[in-house]
PDB file of C-alpha atoms and ligand atoms in Angstrom:
ATOM      1  CA  VAL A   1      -0.088  -0.044  -0.320  1.00 97.00           C
ATOM      2  CA  ARG A   2       1.194   2.976  -0.599  1.00 98.00           C
ATOM      3  CA  GLU A   3       1.340   5.889   1.529  1.00 98.00           C
ATOM      4  CA  LEU A   4       1.414   9.490   0.682  1.00 98.00           C
ATOM      5  CA  LYS A   5       1.888  11.743   3.048  1.00 98.00           C
ATOM      6  CA  THR A   6       1.946  14.829   1.072  1.00 98.00           C
ATOM      7  CA  VAL A   7      -0.674  17.003  -0.673  1.00 98.00           C
ATOM      8  CA  ASN A   8       1.903  16.394  -3.454  1.00 98.00           C
ATOM      9  CA  GLU A   9       2.445  13.324  -3.614  1.00 98.00           C
ATOM     10  CA  LEU A  10      -1.622  12.452  -3.217  1.00 98.00           C
ATOM     11  CA  LYS A  11      -1.607  14.226  -6.581  1.00 98.00           C
ATOM     12  CA  VAL A  12       0.939  12.452  -8.168  1.00 98.00           C
ATOM     13  CA  TRP A  13       0.066   9.109  -7.555  1.00 98.00           C
ATOM     14  CA  ARG A  14      -4.088  10.039  -8.973  1.00 98.00           C
ATOM     15  CA  HIS A  15      -2.695  12.208 -11.786  1.00 97.00           C
ATOM     16  CA  GLN A  16      -0.845   8.116 -12.904  1.00 97.00           C
ATOM     17  CA  LEU A  17      -3.530   6.626 -13.086  1.00 98.00           C
ATOM     18  CA  GLU A  18      -6.785   6.229 -15.372  1.00 95.00           C
ATOM     19  CA  CYS A  19      -8.807   3.801 -13.712  1.00 97.00           C
ATOM     20  CA  SER A  20     -12.106   4.138 -11.536  1.00 98.00           C
ATOM     21  CA  VAL A  21     -10.411   5.364  -8.119  1.00 98.00           C
ATOM     22  CA  GLY A  22     -13.150   4.994  -4.923  1.00 98.00           C
ATOM     23  CA  LEU A  23     -12.499   7.222  -2.117  1.00 99.00           C
ATOM     24  CA  VAL A  24     -12.127   6.007   2.063  1.00 99.00           C
ATOM     25  CA  PRO A  25     -12.510   9.574   4.123  1.00 99.00           C
ATOM     26  CA  THR A  26     -11.420   8.352   7.642  1.00 98.00           C
ATOM     27  CA  MET A  27      -9.832   8.679  10.916  1.00 98.00           C
ATOM     28  CA  GLY A  28      -8.578   6.272  11.450  1.00 98.00           C
ATOM     29  CA  TYR A  29      -8.368   3.918  14.458  1.00 98.00           C
ATOM     30  CA  LEU A  30     -10.009   1.228  11.600  1.00 98.00           C
ATOM     31  CA  HIS A  31     -12.599  -1.074  12.543  1.00 98.00           C
ATOM     32  CA  GLU A  32     -14.830  -3.019  10.812  1.00 98.00           C
ATOM     33  CA  GLY A  33     -17.514   0.001  10.053  1.00 98.00           C
ATOM     34  CA  HIS A  34     -14.515   1.509   8.301  1.00 98.00           C
ATOM     35  CA  LEU A  35     -14.178  -1.941   6.605  1.00 98.00           C
ATOM     36  CA  SER A  36     -17.498  -2.378   5.312  1.00 98.00           C
ATOM     37  CA  LEU A  37     -16.549   0.878   3.341  1.00 99.00           C
ATOM     38  CA  ILE A  38     -13.607  -0.382   2.382  1.00 99.00           C
ATOM     39  CA  GLN A  39     -14.636  -3.230   0.676  1.00 98.00           C
ATOM     40  CA  ALA A  40     -17.782  -1.693  -1.132  1.00 99.00           C
ATOM     41  CA  SER A  41     -14.879   0.781  -3.032  1.00 99.00           C
ATOM     42  CA  THR A  42     -12.501  -1.955  -3.723  1.00 98.00           C
ATOM     43  CA  ALA A  43     -15.288  -4.161  -5.283  1.00 98.00           C
ATOM     44  CA  GLU A  44     -16.443  -1.124  -7.456  1.00 98.00           C
ATOM     45  CA  ASN A  45     -13.153   0.270  -8.060  1.00 98.00           C
ATOM     46  CA  GLU A  46      -9.961  -0.634  -9.441  1.00 98.00           C
ATOM     47  CA  LYS A  47      -8.290   1.495  -7.518  1.00 98.00           C
ATOM     48  CA  THR A  48      -8.999   2.328  -3.038  1.00 98.00           C
ATOM     49  CA  ILE A  49      -7.832   5.060  -1.671  1.00 98.00           C
ATOM     50  CA  VAL A  50      -8.380   5.506   1.789  1.00 99.00           C
ATOM     51  CA  SER A  51      -7.741   8.389   4.379  1.00 99.00           C
ATOM     52  CA  ILE A  52      -6.804   8.562   7.233  1.00 98.00           C
ATOM     53  CA  PHE A  53      -6.796  12.702   9.135  1.00 98.00           C
ATOM     54  CA  VAL A  54      -8.337  12.973  12.759  1.00 98.00           C
ATOM     55  CA  ASN A  55      -9.394  16.198  11.614  1.00 98.00           C
ATOM     56  CA  PRO A  56      -8.750  19.081  13.616  1.00 98.00           C
ATOM     57  CA  ALA A  57     -10.618  21.439  12.003  1.00 98.00           C
ATOM     58  CA  GLN A  58     -14.134  19.227  13.133  1.00 97.00           C
ATOM     59  CA  PHE A  59     -13.413  19.019  16.860  1.00 98.00           C
ATOM     60  CA  ASN A  60     -15.124  21.349  18.793  1.00 95.00           C
ATOM     61  CA  GLN A  61     -13.135  20.348  21.660  1.00 95.00           C
ATOM     62  CA  GLN A  62      -9.714  20.174  22.090  1.00 96.00           C
ATOM     63  CA  ALA A  63      -9.678  17.508  24.518  1.00 96.00           C
ATOM     64  CA  ASP A  64     -11.731  15.843  22.110  1.00 95.00           C
ATOM     65  CA  PHE A  65      -9.023  15.666  20.049  1.00 97.00           C
ATOM     66  CA  ASP A  66      -6.448  15.156  21.963  1.00 97.00           C
ATOM     67  CA  HIS A  67      -7.519  12.232  23.163  1.00 96.00           C
ATOM     68  CA  TYR A  68      -8.959  10.407  20.077  1.00 97.00           C
ATOM     69  CA  PRO A  69      -7.393   6.857  19.459  1.00 98.00           C
ATOM     70  CA  ARG A  70      -4.900   6.759  16.773  1.00 98.00           C
ATOM     71  CA  ASP A  71      -2.156   3.810  16.220  1.00 98.00           C
ATOM     72  CA  LEU A  72      -2.014   4.414  12.051  1.00 98.00           C
ATOM     73  CA  HIS A  73       0.803   1.279  12.177  1.00 98.00           C
ATOM     74  CA  ARG A  74      -2.194  -1.060  13.145  1.00 98.00           C
ATOM     75  CA  ASP A  75      -4.106   0.674   9.806  1.00 98.00           C
ATOM     76  CA  LEU A  76      -1.835   0.934   8.076  1.00 98.00           C
ATOM     77  CA  GLU A  77      -1.561  -2.666   8.224  1.00 98.00           C
ATOM     78  CA  LEU A  78      -5.732  -3.576   8.034  1.00 98.00           C
ATOM     79  CA  CYS A  79      -5.371  -0.860   4.267  1.00 98.00           C
ATOM     80  CA  ARG A  80      -3.105  -3.486   3.438  1.00 98.00           C
ATOM     81  CA  ASP A  81      -4.532  -7.010   4.763  1.00 98.00           C
ATOM     82  CA  ALA A  82      -8.161  -5.420   2.818  1.00 98.00           C
ATOM     83  CA  GLY A  83      -6.416  -3.977  -0.362  1.00 98.00           C
ATOM     84  CA  VAL A  84      -6.302  -0.704  -0.481  1.00 98.00           C
ATOM     85  CA  ASP A  85      -3.787   0.695  -2.875  1.00 98.00           C
ATOM     86  CA  ALA A  86      -3.479   4.046  -1.329  1.00 98.00           C
ATOM     87  CA  VAL A  87      -3.431   5.637   2.045  1.00 99.00           C
ATOM     88  CA  PHE A  88      -3.387   9.175   2.493  1.00 99.00           C
ATOM     89  CA  MET A  89      -1.974  10.435   5.287  1.00 98.00           C
ATOM     90  CA  PRO A  90      -1.222  14.157   5.506  1.00 98.00           C
ATOM     91  CA  THR A  91      -0.259  16.318   8.758  1.00 98.00           C
ATOM     92  CA  ALA A  92      -2.791  18.888   9.816  1.00 98.00           C
ATOM     93  CA  GLU A  93      -0.309  21.602   8.372  1.00 98.00           C
ATOM     94  CA  GLU A  94      -0.070  20.052   5.002  1.00 98.00           C
ATOM     95  CA  LEU A  95      -3.735  20.520   4.874  1.00 98.00           C
ATOM     96  CA  TYR A  96      -3.798  23.830   6.364  1.00 98.00           C
ATOM     97  CA  PRO A  97      -1.425  25.680   5.801  1.00 98.00           C
ATOM     98  CA  GLU A  98      -1.107  28.857   7.555  1.00 98.00           C
ATOM     99  CA  SER A  99      -2.465  30.472   4.903  1.00 98.00           C
ATOM    100  CA  TYR A 100      -5.409  28.158   4.241  1.00 98.00           C
ATOM    101  CA  ASP A 101      -8.253  30.694   4.318  1.00 98.00           C
ATOM    102  CA  THR A 102     -11.363  28.680   2.136  1.00 98.00           C
ATOM    103  CA  TRP A 103     -13.993  26.843   4.416  1.00 98.00           C
ATOM    104  CA  ILE A 104     -17.134  25.619   3.142  1.00 98.00           C
ATOM    105  CA  ASN A 105     -20.553  26.072   5.362  1.00 98.00           C
ATOM    106  CA  LEU A 106     -23.961  24.753   4.803  1.00 98.00           C
ATOM    107  CA  ASP A 107     -26.882  26.206   6.094  1.00 98.00           C
ATOM    108  CA  ARG A 108     -30.247  25.103   7.091  1.00 97.00           C
ATOM    109  CA  ILE A 109     -28.826  21.000   7.083  1.00 97.00           C
ATOM    110  CA  THR A 110     -26.749  21.754   9.839  1.00 98.00           C
ATOM    111  CA  ARG A 111     -29.243  23.409  12.151  1.00 97.00           C
ATOM    112  CA  ARG A 112     -30.581  20.837  14.242  1.00 98.00           C
ATOM    113  CA  LEU A 113     -28.551  17.814  15.610  1.00 98.00           C
ATOM    114  CA  GLU A 114     -25.117  17.156  15.599  1.00 98.00           C
ATOM    115  CA  GLY A 115     -24.672  21.002  13.866  1.00 98.00           C
ATOM    116  CA  GLU A 116     -26.472  22.564  17.025  1.00 98.00           C
ATOM    117  CA  HIS A 117     -24.288  20.589  19.577  1.00 98.00           C
ATOM    118  CA  ARG A 118     -21.023  20.800  17.829  1.00 98.00           C
ATOM    119  CA  PRO A 119     -20.995  23.909  16.367  1.00 97.00           C
ATOM    120  CA  GLY A 120     -18.052  24.468  13.727  1.00 98.00           C
ATOM    121  CA  HIS A 121     -18.337  20.279  12.836  1.00 98.00           C
ATOM    122  CA  PHE A 122     -19.672  20.106   9.485  1.00 98.00           C
ATOM    123  CA  ARG A 123     -18.105  23.023   8.776  1.00 98.00           C
ATOM    124  CA  GLY A 124     -14.832  21.458   9.678  1.00 98.00           C
ATOM    125  CA  VAL A 125     -16.250  18.484   7.946  1.00 98.00           C
ATOM    126  CA  ALA A 126     -16.982  19.907   4.751  1.00 99.00           C
ATOM    127  CA  THR A 127     -13.835  21.638   4.181  1.00 98.00           C
ATOM    128  CA  VAL A 128     -12.184  18.469   4.324  1.00 98.00           C
ATOM    129  CA  VAL A 129     -14.159  16.070   2.230  1.00 99.00           C
ATOM    130  CA  PHE A 130     -13.921  19.186   0.022  1.00 98.00           C
ATOM    131  CA  LEU A 131     -10.304  18.659  -0.082  1.00 98.00           C
ATOM    132  CA  LEU A 132     -10.111  15.280  -0.442  1.00 98.00           C
ATOM    133  CA  PHE A 133     -12.595  14.892  -3.212  1.00 98.00           C
ATOM    134  CA  GLN A 134     -10.881  17.761  -4.983  1.00 98.00           C
ATOM    135  CA  LEU A 135      -7.312  15.684  -4.593  1.00 98.00           C
ATOM    136  CA  SER A 136      -8.458  12.458  -5.114  1.00 98.00           C
ATOM    137  CA  GLN A 137     -10.325  12.953  -7.891  1.00 98.00           C
ATOM    138  CA  ALA A 138     -12.174  10.200  -7.051  1.00 98.00           C
ATOM    139  CA  ASP A 139     -15.001   8.558  -8.522  1.00 98.00           C
ATOM    140  CA  THR A 140     -16.701   7.622  -6.102  1.00 99.00           C
ATOM    141  CA  ALA A 141     -16.892   8.272  -1.954  1.00 99.00           C
ATOM    142  CA  TYR A 142     -18.144   6.130   0.520  1.00 99.00           C
ATOM    143  CA  PHE A 143     -19.482   7.213   3.856  1.00 99.00           C
ATOM    144  CA  GLY A 144     -21.472   5.581   6.423  1.00 98.00           C
ATOM    145  CA  GLU A 145     -25.161   5.988   8.149  1.00 98.00           C
ATOM    146  CA  LYS A 146     -23.754   5.179  11.351  1.00 98.00           C
ATOM    147  CA  ASP A 147     -23.080   9.616  10.430  1.00 98.00           C
ATOM    148  CA  ALA A 148     -25.867  10.205   9.350  1.00 98.00           C
ATOM    149  CA  GLN A 149     -26.622  14.123   9.008  1.00 98.00           C
ATOM    150  CA  GLN A 150     -22.812  13.668   7.921  1.00 98.00           C
ATOM    151  CA  LEU A 151     -23.727  11.748   4.905  1.00 98.00           C
ATOM    152  CA  LEU A 152     -27.113  14.237   4.524  1.00 98.00           C
ATOM    153  CA  VAL A 153     -24.210  17.609   4.828  1.00 98.00           C
ATOM    154  CA  VAL A 154     -21.487  15.431   2.176  1.00 98.00           C
ATOM    155  CA  LYS A 155     -24.483  14.220   0.369  1.00 98.00           C
ATOM    156  CA  ARG A 156     -26.237  17.987  -0.555  1.00 98.00           C
ATOM    157  CA  MET A 157     -22.642  19.539  -1.051  1.00 98.00           C
ATOM    158  CA  ALA A 158     -21.817  17.297  -3.847  1.00 98.00           C
ATOM    159  CA  ALA A 159     -24.845  18.027  -5.660  1.00 98.00           C
ATOM    160  CA  ASP A 160     -24.998  21.320  -4.928  1.00 98.00           C
ATOM    161  CA  LEU A 161     -21.995  22.189  -5.449  1.00 98.00           C
ATOM    162  CA  HIS A 162     -22.054  19.775  -9.309  1.00 98.00           C
ATOM    163  CA  LEU A 163     -18.291  18.164  -7.604  1.00 98.00           C
ATOM    164  CA  GLN A 164     -17.691  14.952  -9.836  1.00 98.00           C
ATOM    165  CA  THR A 165     -17.450  12.520  -7.366  1.00 98.00           C
ATOM    166  CA  LYS A 166     -20.803  10.431  -6.206  1.00 98.00           C
ATOM    167  CA  VAL A 167     -21.339   9.176  -2.717  1.00 99.00           C
ATOM    168  CA  LYS A 168     -22.495   6.452  -1.289  1.00 98.00           C
ATOM    169  CA  GLY A 169     -23.619   5.483   1.794  1.00 98.00           C
ATOM    170  CA  LEU A 170     -23.659   2.200   3.900  1.00 98.00           C
ATOM    171  CA  PRO A 171     -25.430   0.754   6.796  1.00 98.00           C
ATOM    172  CA  THR A 172     -23.839   1.096  10.614  1.00 98.00           C
ATOM    173  CA  VAL A 173     -21.771  -2.030  11.559  1.00 98.00           C
ATOM    174  CA  ARG A 174     -22.768  -3.438  15.104  1.00 98.00           C
ATOM    175  CA  GLU A 175     -21.283  -5.212  17.468  1.00 98.00           C
ATOM    176  CA  ALA A 176     -22.662  -8.172  18.366  1.00 98.00           C
ATOM    177  CA  ASP A 177     -24.456  -6.185  21.431  1.00 98.00           C
ATOM    178  CA  GLY A 178     -25.709  -4.073  18.918  1.00 98.00           C
ATOM    179  CA  LEU A 179     -23.932  -1.203  20.184  1.00 98.00           C
ATOM    180  CA  ALA A 180     -22.335   0.873  16.698  1.00 98.00           C
ATOM    181  CA  MET A 181     -18.999   0.262  16.014  1.00 98.00           C
ATOM    182  CA  SER A 182     -16.744   3.589  17.100  1.00 98.00           C
ATOM    183  CA  SER A 183     -12.998   4.205  17.042  1.00 97.00           C
ATOM    184  CA  ARG A 184     -14.449   6.381  20.480  1.00 97.00           C
ATOM    185  CA  ASN A 185     -15.448   3.053  22.037  1.00 98.00           C
ATOM    186  CA  ALA A 186     -12.110   2.176  22.303  1.00 97.00           C
ATOM    187  CA  ARG A 187     -12.059   5.055  25.651  1.00 97.00           C
ATOM    188  CA  LEU A 188     -15.150   3.267  27.272  1.00 97.00           C
ATOM    189  CA  SER A 189     -14.046   1.548  31.031  1.00 97.00           C
ATOM    190  CA  GLN A 190     -15.480  -2.416  30.432  1.00 97.00           C
ATOM    191  CA  HIS A 191     -18.445  -1.014  33.061  1.00 96.00           C
ATOM    192  CA  GLU A 192     -19.287   1.850  30.893  1.00 97.00           C
ATOM    193  CA  ARG A 193     -18.328  -0.540  27.691  1.00 98.00           C
ATOM    194  CA  GLU A 194     -21.110  -2.921  29.088  1.00 97.00           C
ATOM    195  CA  VAL A 195     -23.802  -0.361  29.719  1.00 97.00           C
ATOM    196  CA  ALA A 196     -23.496   1.359  26.868  1.00 98.00           C
ATOM    197  CA  PRO A 197     -25.681  -0.933  23.618  1.00 98.00           C
ATOM    198  CA  ALA A 198     -28.426   0.777  25.396  1.00 98.00           C
ATOM    199  CA  LEU A 199     -28.282   3.359  23.200  1.00 98.00           C
ATOM    200  CA  TYR A 200     -29.625   0.495  20.766  1.00 98.00           C
ATOM    201  CA  ARG A 201     -32.071  -1.152  22.109  1.00 98.00           C
ATOM    202  CA  ALA A 202     -33.293   2.462  23.126  1.00 98.00           C
ATOM    203  CA  LEU A 203     -33.676   3.275  19.275  1.00 98.00           C
ATOM    204  CA  GLN A 204     -34.884  -0.772  18.553  1.00 98.00           C
ATOM    205  CA  LYS A 205     -37.168   0.695  21.009  1.00 98.00           C
ATOM    206  CA  ALA A 206     -38.254   2.970  19.332  1.00 98.00           C
ATOM    207  CA  LYS A 207     -39.141   1.329  16.241  1.00 98.00           C
ATOM    208  CA  GLU A 208     -40.793  -1.353  17.814  1.00 98.00           C
ATOM    209  CA  MET A 209     -43.368   1.309  19.199  1.00 98.00           C
ATOM    210  CA  TYR A 210     -44.026   2.756  16.115  1.00 97.00           C
ATOM    211  CA  ASP A 211     -44.440   0.040  14.161  1.00 97.00           C
ATOM    212  CA  SER A 212     -47.066  -1.768  16.728  1.00 97.00           C
ATOM    213  CA  GLY A 213     -48.706   1.845  16.395  1.00 97.00           C
ATOM    214  CA  ILE A 214     -47.263   4.865  18.668  1.00 97.00           C
ATOM    215  CA  ASP A 215     -46.629   7.954  16.311  1.00 96.00           C
ATOM    216  CA  ASP A 216     -46.656  10.225  19.131  1.00 98.00           C
ATOM    217  CA  PRO A 217     -43.433  11.450  18.712  1.00 98.00           C
ATOM    218  CA  ASP A 218     -42.484  12.510  22.922  1.00 98.00           C
ATOM    219  CA  VAL A 219     -44.566   9.161  23.667  1.00 98.00           C
ATOM    220  CA  ILE A 220     -41.093   7.667  22.180  1.00 98.00           C
ATOM    221  CA  HIS A 221     -39.038   9.936  23.059  1.00 98.00           C
ATOM    222  CA  ASP A 222     -40.032   9.322  26.860  1.00 98.00           C
ATOM    223  CA  LYS A 223     -39.297   5.833  26.713  1.00 98.00           C
ATOM    224  CA  MET A 224     -35.858   6.056  24.914  1.00 98.00           C
ATOM    225  CA  VAL A 225     -34.824   8.482  28.331  1.00 98.00           C
ATOM    226  CA  GLU A 226     -36.203   6.137  30.550  1.00 98.00           C
ATOM    227  CA  ILE A 227     -34.025   3.006  28.765  1.00 98.00           C
ATOM    228  CA  ILE A 228     -31.026   5.322  28.592  1.00 98.00           C
ATOM    229  CA  ASN A 229     -30.910   6.359  32.027  1.00 97.00           C
ATOM    230  CA  SER A 230     -31.861   3.372  33.558  1.00 96.00           C
ATOM    231  CA  ALA A 231     -27.835   2.528  32.796  1.00 92.00           C
ATOM    232  CA  GLU A 232     -27.321   5.294  34.794  1.00 92.00           C
ATOM    233  CA  LEU A 233     -23.687   6.375  33.423  1.00 95.00           C
ATOM    234  CA  PHE A 234     -24.773   8.180  30.159  1.00 98.00           C
ATOM    235  CA  THR A 235     -25.584  12.279  30.016  1.00 98.00           C
ATOM    236  CA  ILE A 236     -27.982  12.303  27.022  1.00 98.00           C
ATOM    237  CA  ASP A 237     -26.870  14.743  24.756  1.00 98.00           C
ATOM    238  CA  TYR A 238     -30.358  15.271  22.365  1.00 98.00           C
ATOM    239  CA  ILE A 239     -33.406  12.467  20.828  1.00 98.00           C
ATOM    240  CA  SER A 240     -34.420  13.434  18.148  1.00 98.00           C
ATOM    241  CA  LEU A 241     -37.440  11.674  15.536  1.00 98.00           C
ATOM    242  CA  ALA A 242     -36.581  14.006  12.489  1.00 98.00           C
ATOM    243  CA  ASP A 243     -37.840  14.250   8.801  1.00 97.00           C
ATOM    244  CA  ILE A 244     -35.097  12.528   7.266  1.00 96.00           C
ATOM    245  CA  ASP A 245     -34.478  15.336   4.561  1.00 94.00           C
ATOM    246  CA  THR A 246     -35.528  18.909   6.459  1.00 94.00           C
ATOM    247  CA  LEU A 247     -34.015  16.927   9.776  1.00 97.00           C
ATOM    248  CA  GLU A 248     -37.274  19.020  11.311  1.00 97.00           C
ATOM    249  CA  GLU A 249     -38.864  17.457  14.722  1.00 98.00           C
ATOM    250  CA  GLN A 250     -41.921  15.886  13.364  1.00 98.00           C
ATOM    251  CA  GLN A 251     -44.986  16.691  15.306  1.00 98.00           C
ATOM    252  CA  LYS A 252     -46.488  13.078  14.340  1.00 97.00           C
ATOM    253  CA  ILE A 253     -44.525  10.000  13.565  1.00 97.00           C
ATOM    254  CA  THR A 254     -44.616  10.208   9.466  1.00 97.00           C
ATOM    255  CA  PRO A 255     -41.652   8.139   7.402  1.00 96.00           C
ATOM    256  CA  PRO A 256     -39.232   8.303   7.025  1.00 97.00           C
ATOM    257  CA  THR A 257     -37.906   9.210  10.010  1.00 98.00           C
ATOM    258  CA  LEU A 258     -34.286   9.985  11.005  1.00 98.00           C
ATOM    259  CA  ILE A 259     -34.431   8.754  14.964  1.00 98.00           C
ATOM    260  CA  SER A 260     -31.128  10.127  15.938  1.00 98.00           C
ATOM    261  CA  LEU A 261     -29.217  10.362  19.310  1.00 98.00           C
ATOM    262  CA  ALA A 262     -25.934  11.204  20.988  1.00 98.00           C
ATOM    263  CA  ALA A 263     -24.686  10.469  24.656  1.00 98.00           C
ATOM    264  CA  PHE A 264     -21.755  10.911  26.975  1.00 98.00           C
ATOM    265  CA  ILE A 265     -20.235   8.398  28.940  1.00 97.00           C
ATOM    266  CA  GLY A 266     -18.001  10.059  31.055  1.00 93.00           C
ATOM    267  CA  ASP A 267     -16.546  12.298  28.526  1.00 93.00           C
ATOM    268  CA  VAL A 268     -17.027  10.245  25.918  1.00 97.00           C
ATOM    269  CA  ARG A 269     -19.636  11.413  22.997  1.00 97.00           C
ATOM    270  CA  LEU A 270     -20.902   8.273  20.866  1.00 98.00           C
ATOM    271  CA  ILE A 271     -23.949   9.048  18.091  1.00 98.00           C
ATOM    272  CA  ASP A 272     -26.286   6.664  16.709  1.00 98.00           C
ATOM    273  CA  ASN A 273     -29.497   6.934  14.560  1.00 98.00           C
ATOM    274  CA  ILE A 274     -31.667   4.537  13.142  1.00 98.00           C
ATOM    275  CA  ILE A 275     -34.061   4.992  10.012  1.00 97.00           C
ATOM    276  CA  ILE A 276     -37.975   4.212  10.683  1.00 96.00           C
ATOM    277  CA  GLY A 277     -40.165   4.020   6.777  1.00 90.00           C
ATOM    278  CA  ARG A 278     -36.841   4.574   4.782  1.00 83.00           C
ATOM    279  CA  ARG A 279     -37.762   4.700   0.848  1.00 72.00           C
TER     280      ARG A 279
HETATM  281  P1  LIG B 301     -14.448   8.271  11.085  1.00 93.58           P
HETATM  282  O1  LIG B 301     -13.308   7.463  11.460  1.00 93.58           O
HETATM  283  O2  LIG B 301     -15.181   7.935  12.700  1.00 93.58           O
HETATM  284  O3  LIG B 301     -15.080   9.578  10.925  1.00 93.58           O
HETATM  285  O4  LIG B 301     -15.743   7.389  10.350  1.00 93.58           O
HETATM  286  C1  LIG B 301     -15.240   7.156   8.736  1.00 93.58           C
HETATM  287  C2  LIG B 301     -16.306   7.101   7.765  1.00 93.58           C
HETATM  288  O5  LIG B 301     -16.822   6.091   8.476  1.00 93.58           O
HETATM  289  C3  LIG B 301     -17.891   7.787   8.228  1.00 93.58           C
HETATM  290  O6  LIG B 301     -17.934   7.071   6.761  1.00 93.58           O
HETATM  291  C4  LIG B 301     -18.792   7.050   8.791  1.00 93.58           C
HETATM  292  O7  LIG B 301     -19.597   6.589   8.331  1.00 93.58           O
HETATM  293  C5  LIG B 301     -17.714   5.163   8.791  1.00 93.58           C
HETATM  294  N1  LIG B 301     -18.288   4.503   9.622  1.00 93.58           N
HETATM  295  C6  LIG B 301     -17.825   5.080  11.238  1.00 93.58           C
HETATM  296  N2  LIG B 301     -18.614   4.044  11.985  1.00 93.58           N
HETATM  297  C7  LIG B 301     -19.294   3.459  10.943  1.00 93.58           C
HETATM  298  C8  LIG B 301     -20.028   2.202  11.580  1.00 93.58           C
HETATM  299  N3  LIG B 301     -20.267   1.540  12.459  1.00 93.58           N
HETATM  300  N4  LIG B 301     -20.330   1.481  10.284  1.00 93.58           N
HETATM  301  C9  LIG B 301     -20.376   1.626   9.489  1.00 93.58           C
HETATM  302  N5  LIG B 301     -19.932   3.048   8.793  1.00 93.58           N
HETATM  303  C10 LIG B 301     -18.905   3.405   9.468  1.00 93.58           C
END
């Protein structure tokens, strides 16, 4: 696997290729969620490039950035085993030199959920994804539904700016007990890890309630709070039952509905979601 550390190395690598290129943007500490995106890319493209970049611009808490798990050596091995052709692993100074001054802001779609609770987050995401699309000239880029709003943001940006890169979303990969895989899970204590699946149980319960005929979001919301709080370790950041396109809270569940949540266990912030009545 080619290790590309500079913008120029990436440009040179890309320039000599005439085949289809798939891009998988990540922040590293790879797990099976990432690997499912890589598999889709290698299956659908002649070349696959994975980016590993803990993007400082998308962190709204310095401590979260500082404690974000990193293991480049292991990541490179996993990429090699998965048949990845190149890994782009720039430094922050490489992508954001002193003179850097261009930022991409999406408006309505970033007003709620993660955008509301993590100010500046999607400005960092959209900007780095644009840079990665531009530099890799990828035909298709692969993203996980685990970050549902991020997927919507990237799709919106690609459509609005007429980007050449197609955006594909893939289902959330979960641990056997339902916990959504996340690099941040590595920061949980053993006890925290044991109770963490309560988040997914709350989401599943929400779907069950809807399926059994309950369409009052407040009733479902309260039940979800109860399930999460019964695990005692959580501080809920938000629980949302929203229209999948506008991300506005629904007054009455009318699918397709994005049910999403964010909660802290200690200082680790976890997110998860399910979609009911997907088109
Ligand atoms: P991250 O390294 O957390 O920034 O994630 C990189 C990409 O992998 C994003 O498109 C995520 O949505 C995706 N991803 C992260 N966790 C999962 C998961 N459990 N299942 C599927 N995709 C995931």
